Structure formats: C-alpha cells, structure tokens
Coordinates of C-alpha atoms in Angstrom, one line a residue:
Chain A
D1010 CA -4.9 15.2 -4.1
T1011 CA -3.5 11.9 -5.4
E1012 CA -2.5 11.1 -9.0
V1013 CA -4.5 7.9 -8.9
T1014 CA -8.2 8.5 -9.0
Q1015 CA -10.7 6.0 -7.7
T1016 CA -14.4 6.1 -8.0
P1017 CA -16.8 5.8 -6.3
K1018 CA -15.4 6.9 -2.9
H1019 CA -18.1 5.0 -1.1
L1020 CA -20.3 2.1 -2.2
V1021 CA -23.1 0.3 -0.4
M1022 CA -24.4 -2.8 -2.1
G1023 CA -26.5 -5.8 -1.4
M1024 CA -25.1 -9.4 -1.8
T1025 CA -27.0 -9.9 -5.1
N1026 CA -25.9 -6.6 -6.7
K1027 CA -23.3 -6.2 -9.5
K1028 CA -21.1 -3.2 -9.3
S1029 CA -17.7 -2.0 -10.5
L1030 CA -14.9 0.0 -8.9
K1031 CA -12.8 2.2 -11.2
C1032 CA -9.3 3.4 -11.0
E1033 CA -7.5 5.8 -13.3
Q1034 CA -3.9 7.1 -13.6
H1035 CA -2.3 9.3 -16.1
M1036 CA 1.3 9.0 -15.0
G1037 CA 2.2 6.5 -17.8
H1038 CA 2.6 3.7 -15.3
R1039 CA 2.5 0.3 -16.8
A1040 CA 1.8 -1.7 -13.6
M1041 CA -1.5 -1.4 -11.6
Y1042 CA -2.6 -3.1 -8.4
W1043 CA -5.7 -3.8 -6.4
Y1044 CA -5.4 -4.1 -2.6
K1045 CA -8.0 -4.9 0.0
Q1046 CA -7.7 -3.3 3.4
K1047 CA -9.8 -4.1 6.5
A1048 CA -10.0 -1.7 9.4
K1049 CA -6.8 -1.3 11.4
K1050 CA -5.1 -3.8 9.1
P1051 CA -2.4 -3.4 6.4
P1052 CA -3.3 -3.6 2.7
E1053 CA -3.4 -7.1 1.2
L1054 CA -2.6 -7.6 -2.4
M1055 CA -5.3 -8.9 -4.6
F1056 CA -4.3 -8.5 -8.3
V1057 CA -1.4 -7.2 -10.3
Y1058 CA -1.6 -6.1 -13.9
S1059 CA 1.6 -5.5 -15.9
Y1060 CA 1.3 -4.0 -19.4
E1061 CA -2.5 -4.6 -19.3
K1062 CA -2.1 -8.3 -18.6
L1063 CA -3.0 -10.0 -15.3
S1064 CA 0.2 -11.3 -13.8
I1065 CA -0.7 -12.0 -10.2
N1066 CA -4.0 -13.2 -8.7
E1067 CA -3.5 -13.8 -5.0
S1068 CA -6.1 -16.6 -4.8
V1069 CA -8.9 -14.0 -4.8
P1070 CA -12.5 -15.5 -5.0
S1071 CA -14.1 -15.3 -8.4
R1072 CA -16.8 -12.9 -7.2
F1073 CA -14.0 -10.3 -7.7
S1074 CA -13.2 -9.9 -11.4
P1075 CA -10.5 -7.4 -12.5
E1076 CA -10.2 -5.8 -15.8
C1077 CA -7.6 -3.6 -17.4
P1078 CA -9.1 -2.0 -20.6
N1079 CA -6.0 0.1 -21.3
S1080 CA -2.8 1.3 -19.6
S1081 CA -4.6 4.1 -17.7
L1082 CA -7.7 2.3 -16.4
L1083 CA -8.3 -0.6 -14.0
N1084 CA -11.6 -1.9 -13.0
L1085 CA -12.8 -4.3 -10.3
H1086 CA -16.1 -6.0 -11.1
L1087 CA -18.1 -7.2 -8.0
H1088 CA -20.8 -9.8 -8.0
A1089 CA -22.5 -11.7 -5.2
L1090 CA -20.2 -10.3 -2.5
Q1091 CA -20.4 -11.4 1.1
P1092 CA -20.5 -9.2 4.2
E1093 CA -16.9 -10.0 5.0
D1094 CA -15.9 -8.4 1.7
S1095 CA -16.7 -5.0 3.3
A1096 CA -13.4 -3.1 3.3
L1097 CA -11.4 -0.3 1.7
Y1098 CA -10.3 -1.2 -1.8
L1099 CA -7.2 0.5 -2.9
C1100 CA -5.8 0.9 -6.3
A1101 CA -2.1 1.6 -6.9
S1102 CA 0.3 2.0 -9.8
S1103 CA 4.0 1.9 -10.4
Q1104 CA 6.1 2.8 -13.4
D1105 CA 7.2 -0.5 -14.6
R1106 CA 6.9 -3.7 -12.6
D1107 CA 9.6 -5.4 -14.5
R1108 CA 12.3 -2.9 -13.2
G1109 CA 11.7 -3.2 -9.5
N1110 CA 12.8 -0.8 -6.8
Q1111 CA 10.0 1.5 -7.5
P1112 CA 7.4 3.1 -5.2
Q1113 CA 3.7 2.6 -5.7
H1114 CA 1.3 5.4 -6.0
F1115 CA -2.1 4.9 -4.3
G1116 CA -5.5 6.2 -4.7
D1117 CA -7.7 7.1 -1.8
G1118 CA -9.7 4.0 -2.1
T1119 CA -13.3 3.0 -2.4
R1120 CA -15.0 2.2 0.9
L1121 CA -17.3 -0.8 0.2
S1122 CA -20.1 -1.9 2.5
I1123 CA -22.0 -5.1 1.8
L1124 CA -25.4 -5.3 3.4
Chain B
S1110 CA 1.0 -13.7 5.4
Q1111 CA 2.7 -10.7 6.9
Q1112 CA 6.3 -10.2 6.1
G1113 CA 6.9 -7.1 8.1
E1114 CA 6.2 -6.6 11.8
E1115 CA 6.3 -3.0 13.1
D1116 CA 6.7 -2.0 16.6
P1117 CA 5.4 -0.2 18.5
Q1118 CA 1.8 -0.9 17.3
A1119 CA 0.9 2.6 18.7
L1120 CA 3.0 5.6 19.6
S1121 CA 1.8 8.8 21.3
I1122 CA 4.2 11.8 21.5
Q1123 CA 4.2 15.6 21.8
E1124 CA 4.9 18.0 19.0
G1125 CA 8.6 18.6 18.6
E1126 CA 9.6 15.2 19.9
N1127 CA 11.1 12.5 17.7
A1128 CA 9.2 9.3 16.7
T1129 CA 11.0 6.0 16.0
M1130 CA 9.2 3.1 14.5
N1131 CA 10.8 -0.3 13.8
C1132 CA 10.1 -3.0 11.3
S1133 CA 11.3 -6.6 11.2
Y1134 CA 11.0 -9.0 8.3
K1135 CA 11.7 -12.6 7.7
T1136 CA 13.1 -13.2 4.2
S1137 CA 15.6 -11.6 1.9
I1138 CA 14.4 -8.4 0.3
N1139 CA 15.1 -6.4 -2.8
N1140 CA 14.1 -3.2 -1.0
L1141 CA 12.1 -1.9 1.9
Q1142 CA 9.6 1.0 1.6
W1143 CA 7.8 3.1 4.2
Y1144 CA 4.3 4.5 3.6
R1145 CA 2.0 6.8 5.6
Q1146 CA -1.7 6.5 5.7
N1147 CA -3.9 9.2 7.1
S1148 CA -7.3 8.1 8.4
G1149 CA -9.7 7.3 5.5
R1150 CA -7.1 8.0 2.8
G1151 CA -4.8 6.0 0.6
L1152 CA -1.1 5.3 1.3
V1153 CA 1.6 7.8 0.5
H1154 CA 5.0 6.7 -0.3
L1155 CA 7.7 8.2 2.0
I1156 CA 11.0 6.5 1.3
L1157 CA 12.5 3.5 -0.4
I1158 CA 15.8 1.9 0.8
R1159 CA 17.5 -0.7 -1.3
S1160 CA 19.0 -3.9 0.2
N1161 CA 22.5 -2.6 -0.4
E1162 CA 21.9 0.7 1.4
R1163 CA 22.2 1.3 5.1
E1164 CA 20.7 4.7 5.7
K1165 CA 18.6 7.2 3.8
H1166 CA 17.3 10.7 4.6
S1167 CA 14.4 12.7 3.2
G1168 CA 13.6 15.9 5.0
R1169 CA 12.7 15.1 8.6
L1170 CA 12.7 11.4 7.8
R1171 CA 15.6 9.0 8.4
V1172 CA 15.4 5.3 7.5
T1173 CA 18.0 2.7 8.4
L1174 CA 18.2 -0.8 7.1
D1175 CA 20.1 -3.7 8.7
T1176 CA 19.8 -6.7 6.4
S1177 CA 21.8 -8.9 8.8
K1178 CA 19.2 -8.4 11.5
K1179 CA 16.4 -8.1 8.9
S1180 CA 15.2 -4.9 10.4
S1181 CA 14.6 -1.3 9.5
S1182 CA 13.7 1.8 11.5
L1183 CA 11.9 5.0 10.5
L1184 CA 12.8 8.2 12.5
I1185 CA 10.6 11.3 12.2
T1186 CA 12.4 14.2 13.8
A1187 CA 10.7 17.3 15.2
S1188 CA 7.3 15.8 14.8
R1189 CA 4.2 17.9 14.0
A1190 CA 0.5 17.3 14.6
A1191 CA 0.2 16.7 10.9
D1192 CA 2.4 13.7 11.2
T1193 CA -0.4 11.9 12.9
A1194 CA -1.1 8.8 10.8
S1195 CA -0.5 5.1 10.4
Y1196 CA 2.9 4.1 9.2
F1197 CA 3.6 0.9 7.3
C1198 CA 6.8 -0.7 6.2
A1199 CA 6.5 -2.8 3.0
T1200 CA 9.0 -5.3 1.7
D1201 CA 9.6 -5.9 -1.9
L1202 CA 10.7 -9.6 -2.0
T1203 CA 11.7 -10.2 -5.5
S1204 CA 14.2 -8.6 -7.9
G1205 CA 12.8 -7.3 -11.1
Y1206 CA 9.2 -7.2 -9.9
S1207 CA 7.5 -4.9 -7.5
T1208 CA 5.2 -6.9 -5.2
L1209 CA 4.9 -5.4 -1.8
T1210 CA 4.0 -7.1 1.4
F1211 CA 3.0 -4.8 4.2
G1212 CA 3.6 -5.0 7.9
K1213 CA 0.9 -4.4 10.5
G1214 CA 1.7 -0.8 10.9
T1215 CA 2.3 1.7 13.7
M1216 CA -0.3 4.3 14.6
L1217 CA 1.4 7.5 15.5
L1218 CA -0.4 10.3 17.4
V1219 CA 1.3 13.6 17.7
S1220 CA -0.4 15.9 20.2
P1221 CA 0.0 19.7 19.9

C-alpha cells in the first residue's frame, strides 16, 4: 500500500465528459505533483504545487486543470480530452520542495482511457 | 525532454544473479534518484545520491555516481523474482527545488 492515495484507479470517459482525478496524502508533505505516463515510457511532469500554490505548469493544455484545495489534497479536473490523453496519471508528494534532495512518494495512479 | 538515458533498455537474468543498470545524463545535477515501478503500479523510491557522493548502499542495492562522466549505475545483488520491474533513474536538476526528470527506464526480468 502506498501513502499517497489516488482515486479512481480506472476511468473511462468520452471526449465531451468532465471528470476529476483525486489525490490525497497525510504525510504532511507540502509539495505535490501530477505526472502523465504513457505505456512503456517514463513519467512526464505536468504540474507542481508548493504550499498549495501552483509553481510549475509544464505547458500542459488547458483541458487539464489542477487544483489544490488544501495541503493534503490535489485534484486534476479533466474536460474535453483527446484520445491521446489516455495514459496513467500519477500523483506524487515530497516533504518540502524548497529544500531539495528529497524523494518523491507516488500513488498507484489513475489509468485513464478516452473513448 | 529526457535527461537520463538508461541502458540496457531490457535485462533478463536468473534468480541469484546480479543486475546492473546504467544511467547517463546531460547537465549538472543536484542529486540523482532511482525508482522502481511494478507493472500497473506507481513508482517506489529506492535510493537518492547527492552530487557530492560517489557511492551509496541500501540493502541489496548499490548506487554509484560519477559526475565527471555524468553517469550513475544501480547494482542489485542476489536478485529475486520479486525484483522484476522497471527501474528509472531521475535527475533533480536544481538546487533548492525538487523537480525530477526521468530517464527512459530499464525493464528487468528475473526468472526463478
């Protein structure tokens, strides 16, 4: 079991649907991350939140909208996605992004399929 | 863009053998980290080595870092079938912030 919990584990949605991915951690970490991982590829960073504020957006299309309601929760709102957005979406957290030299703790991801 | 490049891309060994994976990177780093990913699961952090360290051990894992060659290696000794997974190196490029860039990974298969 991981200490970062992601829901749902699987999601199938149409291109016109609106859905949200959720991530939760209770380790007191103040940095949280969203990654996208295609099959047989490494994770690619999408967003970074530090102290509940968005600090990095890696040129992600606006159909992906992150939200950090509090220090334990991270959401990724999805709207009008394309088939190429089908992937494993991973959430991670680390203690304090400002201090560096820290490992990231990953959830098991949400496997997203766009029809 | 990818910072780290692992080799081999795939490695198949028998239980009890050692497995060595290599990672090369292109720019200066703050630290280098190794992660394991079992099929359909998230990544698990294995070991972090700072830019001023040359070698680090954790159980059956041994990591080396050569900043002059911009390369690192991960050695798994006395491998087990449960070690079957993909292994990624990840470089942390900046001091003070943790932003990882992952290599392409090595798929390790350990046969009983």
